[in-house]
CSV table of C-alpha atoms and ligand atoms in Angstrom, one decimal:
chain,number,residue,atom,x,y,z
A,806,UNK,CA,61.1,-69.0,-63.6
A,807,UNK,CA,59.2,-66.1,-65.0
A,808,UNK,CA,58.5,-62.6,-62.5
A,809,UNK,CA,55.9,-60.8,-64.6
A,810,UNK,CA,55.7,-56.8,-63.1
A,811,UNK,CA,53.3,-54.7,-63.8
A,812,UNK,CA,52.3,-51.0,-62.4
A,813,UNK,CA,50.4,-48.5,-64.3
A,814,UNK,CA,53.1,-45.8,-64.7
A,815,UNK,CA,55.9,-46.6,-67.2
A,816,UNK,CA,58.5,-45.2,-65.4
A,817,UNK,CA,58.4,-47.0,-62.4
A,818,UNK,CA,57.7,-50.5,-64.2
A,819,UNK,CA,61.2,-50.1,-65.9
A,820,UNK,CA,63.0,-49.1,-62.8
A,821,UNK,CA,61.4,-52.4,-61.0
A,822,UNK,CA,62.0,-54.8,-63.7
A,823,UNK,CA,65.8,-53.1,-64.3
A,824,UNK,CA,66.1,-52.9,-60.3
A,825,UNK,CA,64.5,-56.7,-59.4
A,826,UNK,CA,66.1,-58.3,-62.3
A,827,UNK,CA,69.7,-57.1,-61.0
A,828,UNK,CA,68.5,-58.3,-57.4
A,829,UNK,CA,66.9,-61.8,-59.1
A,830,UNK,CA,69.3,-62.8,-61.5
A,831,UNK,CA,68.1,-66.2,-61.0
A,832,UNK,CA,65.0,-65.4,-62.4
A,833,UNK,CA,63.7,-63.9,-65.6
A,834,UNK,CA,62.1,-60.5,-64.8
A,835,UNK,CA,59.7,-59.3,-67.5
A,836,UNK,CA,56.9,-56.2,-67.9
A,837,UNK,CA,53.5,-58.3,-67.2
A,838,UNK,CA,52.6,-57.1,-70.9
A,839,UNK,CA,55.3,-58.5,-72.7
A,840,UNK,CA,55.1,-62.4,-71.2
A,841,UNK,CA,54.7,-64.5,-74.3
A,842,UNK,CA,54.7,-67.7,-72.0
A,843,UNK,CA,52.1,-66.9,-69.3
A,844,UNK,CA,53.1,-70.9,-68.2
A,845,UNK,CA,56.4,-69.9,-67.3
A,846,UNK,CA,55.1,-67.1,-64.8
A,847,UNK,CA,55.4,-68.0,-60.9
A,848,UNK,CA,55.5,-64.7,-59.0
A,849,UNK,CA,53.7,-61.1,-60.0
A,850,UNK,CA,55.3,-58.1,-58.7
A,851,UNK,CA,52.5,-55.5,-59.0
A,852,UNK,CA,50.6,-52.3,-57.9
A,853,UNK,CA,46.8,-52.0,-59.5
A,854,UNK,CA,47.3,-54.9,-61.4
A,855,UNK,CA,44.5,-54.9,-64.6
A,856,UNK,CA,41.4,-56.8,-64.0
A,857,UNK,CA,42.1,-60.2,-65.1
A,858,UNK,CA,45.9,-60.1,-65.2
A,859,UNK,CA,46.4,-62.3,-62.6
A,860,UNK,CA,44.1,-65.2,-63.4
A,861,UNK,CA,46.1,-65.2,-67.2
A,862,UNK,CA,48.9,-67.2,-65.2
A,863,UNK,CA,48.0,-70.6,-65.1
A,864,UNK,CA,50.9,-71.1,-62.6
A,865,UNK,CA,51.1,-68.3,-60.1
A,866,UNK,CA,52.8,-69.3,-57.0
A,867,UNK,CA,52.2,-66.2,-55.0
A,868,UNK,CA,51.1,-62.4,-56.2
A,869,UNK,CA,53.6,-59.4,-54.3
A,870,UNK,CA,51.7,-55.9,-53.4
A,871,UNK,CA,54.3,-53.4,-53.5
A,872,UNK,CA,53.1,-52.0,-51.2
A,873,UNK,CA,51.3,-52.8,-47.7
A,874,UNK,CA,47.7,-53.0,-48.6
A,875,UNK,CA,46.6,-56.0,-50.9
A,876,UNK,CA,43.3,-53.8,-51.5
A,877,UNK,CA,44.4,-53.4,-55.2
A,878,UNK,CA,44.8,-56.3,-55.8
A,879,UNK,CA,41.6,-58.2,-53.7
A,880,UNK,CA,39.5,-55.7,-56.2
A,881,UNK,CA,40.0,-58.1,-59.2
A,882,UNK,CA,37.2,-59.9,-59.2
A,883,UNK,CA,39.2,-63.1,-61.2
A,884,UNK,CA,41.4,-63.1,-58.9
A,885,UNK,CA,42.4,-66.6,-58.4
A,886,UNK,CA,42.0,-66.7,-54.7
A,887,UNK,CA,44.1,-70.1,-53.6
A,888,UNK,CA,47.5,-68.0,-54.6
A,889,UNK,CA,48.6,-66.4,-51.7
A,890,UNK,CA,49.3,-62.8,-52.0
A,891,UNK,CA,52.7,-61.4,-49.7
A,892,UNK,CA,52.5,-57.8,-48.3
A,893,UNK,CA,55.5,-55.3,-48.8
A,894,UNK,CA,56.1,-53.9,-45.2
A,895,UNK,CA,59.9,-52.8,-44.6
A,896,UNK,CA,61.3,-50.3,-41.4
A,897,UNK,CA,61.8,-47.6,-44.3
A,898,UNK,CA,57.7,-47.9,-44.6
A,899,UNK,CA,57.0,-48.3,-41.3
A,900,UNK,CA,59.4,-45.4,-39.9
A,901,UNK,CA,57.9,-43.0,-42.7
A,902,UNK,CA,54.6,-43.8,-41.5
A,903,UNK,CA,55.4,-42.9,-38.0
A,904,UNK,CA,56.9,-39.8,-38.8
A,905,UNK,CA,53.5,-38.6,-40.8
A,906,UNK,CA,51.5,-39.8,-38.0
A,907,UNK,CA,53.5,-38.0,-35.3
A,908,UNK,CA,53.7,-35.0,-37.5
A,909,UNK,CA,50.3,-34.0,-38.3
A,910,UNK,CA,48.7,-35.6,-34.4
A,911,UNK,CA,51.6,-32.9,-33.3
A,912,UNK,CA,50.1,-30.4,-35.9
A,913,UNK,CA,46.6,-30.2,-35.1
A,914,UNK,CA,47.8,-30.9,-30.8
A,915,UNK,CA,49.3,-27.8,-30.9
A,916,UNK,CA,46.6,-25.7,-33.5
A,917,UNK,CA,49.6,-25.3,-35.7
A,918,UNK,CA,46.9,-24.6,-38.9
A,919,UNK,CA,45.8,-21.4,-36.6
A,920,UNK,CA,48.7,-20.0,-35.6
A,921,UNK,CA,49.8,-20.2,-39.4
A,922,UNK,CA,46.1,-18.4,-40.2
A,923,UNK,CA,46.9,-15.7,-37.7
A,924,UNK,CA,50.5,-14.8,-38.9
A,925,UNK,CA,48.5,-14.1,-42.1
A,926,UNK,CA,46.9,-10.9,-40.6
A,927,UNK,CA,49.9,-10.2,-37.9
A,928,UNK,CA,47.8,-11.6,-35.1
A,929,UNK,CA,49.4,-12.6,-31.8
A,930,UNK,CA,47.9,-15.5,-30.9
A,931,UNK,CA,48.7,-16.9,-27.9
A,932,UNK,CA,46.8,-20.3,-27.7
A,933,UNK,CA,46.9,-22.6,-24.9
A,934,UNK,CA,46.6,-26.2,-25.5
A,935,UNK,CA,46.6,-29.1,-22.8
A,936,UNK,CA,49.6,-31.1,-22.6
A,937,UNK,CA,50.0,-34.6,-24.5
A,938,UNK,CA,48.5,-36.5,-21.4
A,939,UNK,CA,45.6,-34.6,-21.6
A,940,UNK,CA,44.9,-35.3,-25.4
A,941,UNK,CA,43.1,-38.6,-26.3
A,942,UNK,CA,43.9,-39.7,-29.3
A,943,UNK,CA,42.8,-43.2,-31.1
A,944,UNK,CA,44.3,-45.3,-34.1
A,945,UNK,CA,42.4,-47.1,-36.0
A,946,UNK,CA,43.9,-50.5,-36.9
A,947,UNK,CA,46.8,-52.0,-34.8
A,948,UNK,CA,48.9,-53.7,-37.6
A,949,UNK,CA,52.7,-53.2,-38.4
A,950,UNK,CA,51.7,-49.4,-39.3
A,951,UNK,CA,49.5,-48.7,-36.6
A,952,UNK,CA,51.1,-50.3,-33.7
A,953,UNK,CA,54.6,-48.2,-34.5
A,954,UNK,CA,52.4,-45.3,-34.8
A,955,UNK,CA,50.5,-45.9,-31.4
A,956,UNK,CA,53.8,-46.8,-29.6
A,957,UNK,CA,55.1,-43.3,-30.9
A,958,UNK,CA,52.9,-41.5,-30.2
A,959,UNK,CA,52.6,-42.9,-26.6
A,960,UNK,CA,56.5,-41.9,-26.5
A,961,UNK,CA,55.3,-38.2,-27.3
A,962,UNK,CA,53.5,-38.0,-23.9
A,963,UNK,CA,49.9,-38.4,-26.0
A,964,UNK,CA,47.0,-40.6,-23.9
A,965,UNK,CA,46.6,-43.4,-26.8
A,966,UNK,CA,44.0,-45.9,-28.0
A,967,UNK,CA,43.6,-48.5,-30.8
A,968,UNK,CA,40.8,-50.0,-32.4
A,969,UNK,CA,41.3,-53.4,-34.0
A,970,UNK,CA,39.2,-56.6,-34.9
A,971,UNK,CA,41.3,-58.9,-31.9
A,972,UNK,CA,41.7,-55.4,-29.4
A,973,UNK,CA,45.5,-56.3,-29.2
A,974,UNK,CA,47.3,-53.6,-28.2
A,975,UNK,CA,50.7,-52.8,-27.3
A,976,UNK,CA,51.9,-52.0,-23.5
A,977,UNK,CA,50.2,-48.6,-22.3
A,978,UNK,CA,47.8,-48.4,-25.3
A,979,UNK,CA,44.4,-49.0,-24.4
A,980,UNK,CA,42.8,-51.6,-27.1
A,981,UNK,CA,39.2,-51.7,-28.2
A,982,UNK,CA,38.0,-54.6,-30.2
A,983,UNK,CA,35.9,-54.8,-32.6
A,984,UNK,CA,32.4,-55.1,-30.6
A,985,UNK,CA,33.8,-51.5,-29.2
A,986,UNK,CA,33.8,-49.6,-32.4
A,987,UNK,CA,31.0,-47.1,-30.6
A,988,UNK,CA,33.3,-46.5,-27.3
A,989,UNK,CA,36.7,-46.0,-29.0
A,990,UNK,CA,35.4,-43.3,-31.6
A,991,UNK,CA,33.9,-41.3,-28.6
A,992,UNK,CA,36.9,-41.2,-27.0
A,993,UNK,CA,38.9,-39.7,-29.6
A,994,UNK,CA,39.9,-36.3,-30.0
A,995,UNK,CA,42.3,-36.9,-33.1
A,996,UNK,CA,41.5,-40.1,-34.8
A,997,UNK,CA,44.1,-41.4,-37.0
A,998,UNK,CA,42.9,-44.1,-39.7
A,999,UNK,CA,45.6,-46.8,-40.3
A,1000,UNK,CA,42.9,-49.7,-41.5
A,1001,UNK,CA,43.3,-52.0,-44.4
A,1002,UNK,CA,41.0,-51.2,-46.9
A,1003,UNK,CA,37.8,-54.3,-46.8
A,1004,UNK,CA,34.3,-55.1,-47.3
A,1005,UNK,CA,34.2,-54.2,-43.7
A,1006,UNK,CA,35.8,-51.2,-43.1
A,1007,UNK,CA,35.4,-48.9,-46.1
A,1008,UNK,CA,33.3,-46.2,-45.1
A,1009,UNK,CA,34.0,-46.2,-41.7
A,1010,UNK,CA,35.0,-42.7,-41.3
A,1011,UNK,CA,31.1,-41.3,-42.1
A,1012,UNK,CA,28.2,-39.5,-40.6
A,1013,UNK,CA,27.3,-41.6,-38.2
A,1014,UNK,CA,30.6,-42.2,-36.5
A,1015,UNK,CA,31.5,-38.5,-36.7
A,1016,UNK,CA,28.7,-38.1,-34.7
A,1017,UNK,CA,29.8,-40.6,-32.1
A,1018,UNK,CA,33.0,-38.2,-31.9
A,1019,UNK,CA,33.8,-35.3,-29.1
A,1020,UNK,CA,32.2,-32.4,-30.8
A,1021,UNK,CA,35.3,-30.4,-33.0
A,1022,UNK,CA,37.3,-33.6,-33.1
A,1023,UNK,CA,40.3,-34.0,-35.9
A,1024,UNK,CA,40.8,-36.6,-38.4
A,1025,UNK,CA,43.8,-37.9,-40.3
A,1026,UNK,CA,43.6,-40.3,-43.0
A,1027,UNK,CA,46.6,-42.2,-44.2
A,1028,UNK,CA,44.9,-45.5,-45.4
A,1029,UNK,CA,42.7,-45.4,-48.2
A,1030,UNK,CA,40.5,-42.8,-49.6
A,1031,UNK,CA,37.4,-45.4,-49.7
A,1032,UNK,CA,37.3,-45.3,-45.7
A,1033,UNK,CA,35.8,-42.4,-46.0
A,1034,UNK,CA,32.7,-40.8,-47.0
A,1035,UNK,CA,33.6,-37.5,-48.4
A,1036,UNK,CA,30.3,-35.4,-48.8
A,1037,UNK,CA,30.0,-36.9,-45.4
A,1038,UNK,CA,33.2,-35.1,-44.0
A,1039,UNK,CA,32.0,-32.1,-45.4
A,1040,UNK,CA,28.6,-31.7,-43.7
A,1041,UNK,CA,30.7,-32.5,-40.3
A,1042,UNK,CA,33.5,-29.7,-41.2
A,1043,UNK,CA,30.5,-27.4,-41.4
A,1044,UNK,CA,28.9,-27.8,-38.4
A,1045,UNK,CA,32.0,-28.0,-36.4
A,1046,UNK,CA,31.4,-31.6,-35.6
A,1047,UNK,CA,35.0,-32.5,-37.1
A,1048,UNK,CA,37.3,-29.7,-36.9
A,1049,UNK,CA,40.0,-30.2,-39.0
A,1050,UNK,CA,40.9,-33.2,-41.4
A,1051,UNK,CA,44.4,-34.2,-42.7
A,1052,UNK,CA,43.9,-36.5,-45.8
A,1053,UNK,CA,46.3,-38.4,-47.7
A,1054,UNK,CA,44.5,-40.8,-49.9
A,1055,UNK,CA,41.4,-40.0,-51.7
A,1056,UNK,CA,38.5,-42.1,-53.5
A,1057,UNK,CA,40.1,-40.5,-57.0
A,1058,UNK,CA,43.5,-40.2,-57.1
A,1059,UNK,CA,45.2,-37.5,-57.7
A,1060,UNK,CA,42.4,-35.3,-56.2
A,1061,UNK,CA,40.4,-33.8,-59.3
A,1062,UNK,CA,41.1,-30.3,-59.3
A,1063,UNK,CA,37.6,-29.2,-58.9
A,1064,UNK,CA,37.4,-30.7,-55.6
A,1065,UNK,CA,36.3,-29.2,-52.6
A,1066,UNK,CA,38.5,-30.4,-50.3
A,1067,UNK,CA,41.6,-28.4,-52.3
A,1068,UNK,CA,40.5,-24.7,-50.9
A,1069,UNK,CA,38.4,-26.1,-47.5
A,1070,UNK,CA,40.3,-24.1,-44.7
A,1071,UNK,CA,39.9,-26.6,-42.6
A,1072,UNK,CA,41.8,-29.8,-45.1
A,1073,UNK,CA,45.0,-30.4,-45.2
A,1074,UNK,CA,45.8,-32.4,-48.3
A,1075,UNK,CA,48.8,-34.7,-48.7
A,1076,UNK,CA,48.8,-36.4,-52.0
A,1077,UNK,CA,49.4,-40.1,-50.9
A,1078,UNK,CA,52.6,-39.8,-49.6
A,1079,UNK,CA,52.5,-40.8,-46.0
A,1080,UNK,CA,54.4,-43.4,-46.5
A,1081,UNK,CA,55.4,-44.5,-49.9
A,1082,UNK,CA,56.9,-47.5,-50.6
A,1083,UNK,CA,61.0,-46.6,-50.8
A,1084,UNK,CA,61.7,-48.9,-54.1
A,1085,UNK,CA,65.8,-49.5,-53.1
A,1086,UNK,CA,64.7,-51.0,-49.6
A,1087,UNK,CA,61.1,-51.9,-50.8
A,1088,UNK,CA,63.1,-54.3,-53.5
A,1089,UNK,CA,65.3,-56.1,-50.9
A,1090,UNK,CA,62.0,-56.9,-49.2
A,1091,UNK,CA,60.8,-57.9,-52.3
A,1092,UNK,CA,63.4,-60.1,-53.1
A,1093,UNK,CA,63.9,-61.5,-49.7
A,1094,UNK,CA,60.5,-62.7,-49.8
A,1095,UNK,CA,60.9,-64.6,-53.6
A,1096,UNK,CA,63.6,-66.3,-52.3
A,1097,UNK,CA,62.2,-67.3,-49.0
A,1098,UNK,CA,59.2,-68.7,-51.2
A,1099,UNK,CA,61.8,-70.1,-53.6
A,1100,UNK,CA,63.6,-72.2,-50.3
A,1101,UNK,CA,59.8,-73.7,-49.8
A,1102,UNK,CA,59.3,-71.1,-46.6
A,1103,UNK,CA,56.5,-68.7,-46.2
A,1104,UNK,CA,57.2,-65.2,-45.6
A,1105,UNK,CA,55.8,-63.5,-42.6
A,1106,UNK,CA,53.6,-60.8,-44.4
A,1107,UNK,CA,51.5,-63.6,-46.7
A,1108,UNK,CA,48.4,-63.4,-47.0
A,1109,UNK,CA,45.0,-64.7,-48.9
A,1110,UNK,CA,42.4,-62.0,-50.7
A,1111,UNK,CA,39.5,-63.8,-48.8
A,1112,UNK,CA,41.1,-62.5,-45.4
A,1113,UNK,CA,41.3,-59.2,-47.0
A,1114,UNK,CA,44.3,-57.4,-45.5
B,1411,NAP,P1,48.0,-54.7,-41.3
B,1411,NAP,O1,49.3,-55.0,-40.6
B,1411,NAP,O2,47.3,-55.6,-42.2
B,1411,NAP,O3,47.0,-54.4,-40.0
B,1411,NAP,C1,45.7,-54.1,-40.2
B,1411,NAP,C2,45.0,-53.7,-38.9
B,1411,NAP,O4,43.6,-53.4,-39.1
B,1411,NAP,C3,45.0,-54.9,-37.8
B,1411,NAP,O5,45.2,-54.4,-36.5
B,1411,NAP,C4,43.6,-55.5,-37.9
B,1411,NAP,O6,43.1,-56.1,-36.8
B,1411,NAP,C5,42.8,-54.2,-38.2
B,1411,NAP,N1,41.6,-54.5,-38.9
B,1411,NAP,C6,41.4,-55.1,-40.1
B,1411,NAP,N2,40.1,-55.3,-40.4
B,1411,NAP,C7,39.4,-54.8,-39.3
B,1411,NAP,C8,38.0,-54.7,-39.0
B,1411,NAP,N3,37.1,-55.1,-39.8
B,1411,NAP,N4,37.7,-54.2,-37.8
B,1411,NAP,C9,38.7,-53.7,-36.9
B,1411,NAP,N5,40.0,-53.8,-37.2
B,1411,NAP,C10,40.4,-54.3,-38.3
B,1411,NAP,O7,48.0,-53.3,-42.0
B,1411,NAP,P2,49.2,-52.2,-42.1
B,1411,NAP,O8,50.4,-52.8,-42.8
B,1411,NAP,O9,49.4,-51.6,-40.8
B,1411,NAP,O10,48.6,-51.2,-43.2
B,1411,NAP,C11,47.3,-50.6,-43.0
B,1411,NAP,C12,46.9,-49.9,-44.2
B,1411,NAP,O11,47.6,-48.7,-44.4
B,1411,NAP,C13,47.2,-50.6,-45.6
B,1411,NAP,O12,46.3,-51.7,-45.8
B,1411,NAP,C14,47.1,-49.5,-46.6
B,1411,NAP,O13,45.8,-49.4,-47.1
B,1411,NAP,C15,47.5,-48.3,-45.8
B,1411,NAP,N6,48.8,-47.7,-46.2
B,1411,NAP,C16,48.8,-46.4,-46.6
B,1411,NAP,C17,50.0,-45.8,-46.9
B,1411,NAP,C18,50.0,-44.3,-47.4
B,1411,NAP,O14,51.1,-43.9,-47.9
B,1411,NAP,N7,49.0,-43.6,-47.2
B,1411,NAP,C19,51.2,-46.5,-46.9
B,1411,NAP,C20,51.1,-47.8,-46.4
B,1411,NAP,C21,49.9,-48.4,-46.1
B,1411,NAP,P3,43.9,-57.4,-36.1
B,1411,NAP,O15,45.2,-56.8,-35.5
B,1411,NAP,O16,43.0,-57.8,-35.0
B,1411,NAP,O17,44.1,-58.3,-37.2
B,1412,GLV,C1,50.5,-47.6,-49.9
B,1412,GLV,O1,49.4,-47.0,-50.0
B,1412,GLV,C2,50.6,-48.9,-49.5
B,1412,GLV,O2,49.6,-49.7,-49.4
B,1412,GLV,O3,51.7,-49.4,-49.3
């Protein structure tokens, strides 16, 4: 049985054919552009697969994201949506998530960008924030990423909520559904997005909710750039409305140098590396999940393009 692999940077689609063939000797692993018998193919290992790609195997069992979201690949519109479509979530992705989450929340808790502006000009500035119970702040989506995060943060001390279509929420985090979407924005004073990318959700983070938000709020964004309107985000930095922003993912990517968002004071950019997929562990999940399919079993992170995360 045929793995066809495809990513857009050379590099990394050597090192994950050379790296899943060694884990998968059982199977033949092969660059998605070299398969001279699209027949053979069962499983497709990919990240921003080329529009079409996937509908060229007559008999795809099931399409791997390597990665978490599956937005890359639900963007084909010939998708063939019956194959089912298996998320790559390991505790490598989820602890790095945490870490950025807990990191830049921390950040922008204690006005870390301001002390930082004042050492610039030798000024003492001796700012006094509220304590972590006394900070709201709100995640937006509850899944594998977002719950850790939530749960985390909630561990720092910080008053925690979580917005997410069911309004599940772990023990001492307040969850909003999705009826609540007004409620849980104005209760945020650093709102962390953690949402899948879908018809649904992209463009969440815009004028209208920023202006549901406690005047000066913060945002971070470690989902996907197309959550968010970005002229949008600039009006509210202007007024004040949002305060400060930390953004990881961007609607083009890398960030054009020309954009704005490179000198505004008041971004912090991270170039889509919140939490990367770690390819030695990410593999193991990989392969883990093949041969669980392989054994006629269905691996817990499967999926279908028409749910959409
Ligand atoms: P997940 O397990 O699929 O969870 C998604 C969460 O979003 C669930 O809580 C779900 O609600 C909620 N949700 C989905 N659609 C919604 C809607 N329309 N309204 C309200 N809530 C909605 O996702 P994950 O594994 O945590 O990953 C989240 C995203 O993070 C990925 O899709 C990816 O885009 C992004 N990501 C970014 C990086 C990075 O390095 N920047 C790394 C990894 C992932 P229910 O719980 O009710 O189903
Ligand atoms: C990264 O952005 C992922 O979806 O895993």
């Amino acid at each position: 049985m045929t793995i066809a692999v495809s990513l857009p940077n050379a590099e990394k689609l050597a090192w994950w054919v050379a790296h899943l063939g060694t884990l998968l000797p059982e199977h033949e692993v092969t660059p998605a552009a070299e398969i001279s018998r699209p027949d053979d193919v069962r499983y497709a290992v990919v990240w921003q697969p080329p529009t079409g790609l996937l509908a060229s195997f007559p008999n795809l069992k099931a399409t791997i994201s390597i990665g978490a979201g599956i937005d890359h690949i639900a963007a084909d519109p010939d998708y063939p949506t019956d194959v089912p479509v298996i998320k790559t979530i390991g505790p490598d992705m989820t602890q790095r998530m945490l870490e950025y989450v807990a990191l830049h929340v921390l950040s922008l808790h204690r006005q870390l960008p301001d002390l930082q502006t004042a050492q610039k000009t030798g000024k003492w500035l001796q700012i006094v924030t509220p304590t972590a119970p006394n900070r709201k702040v709100g995640i937006l989506g509850l899944g594998h990423l977002g719950r850790q995060a939530a749960v985390t943060l909630k561990g720092l001390g910080f008053d925690v909520a979580g917005w997410s279509r069911s309004g599940n929420a772990p023990d001492g985090i307040e969850g909003y559904d999705a009826s609540q979407l007004d409620a849980f924005f104005a209760r945020n004073e650093i709102l962390v997005c953690l949402l899948p990318l879908t018809p649904e959700t992209r463009g969440l983070l815009c004028a209208t909710t920023f202006a549901k938000m406690p005047k000066g709020a913060c945002l971070i964004n470690a989902a996907r750039g197309a959550h968010l309107i970005e002229d949008d985000l600039l009006a509210a930095l202007e007024t004040g409305q949002i305060s400060r922003a930390t953004l990881d993912v961007f609607n083009t990517e890398p960030l054009p140098q020309d954009h704005p968002f490179w000198t505004h004071p008041n971004v912090l950019i991270t170039p889509h590396i919140a939490s990367l997929i770690d390819p030695v562990s990410g593999g193991e999940v990989i392969a883990a999940n093949i041969r669980t399919l392989d054994a006629g079993g269905t691996p817990e992170a499967l999926t279908h393009v028409s749910r959409g995360y």
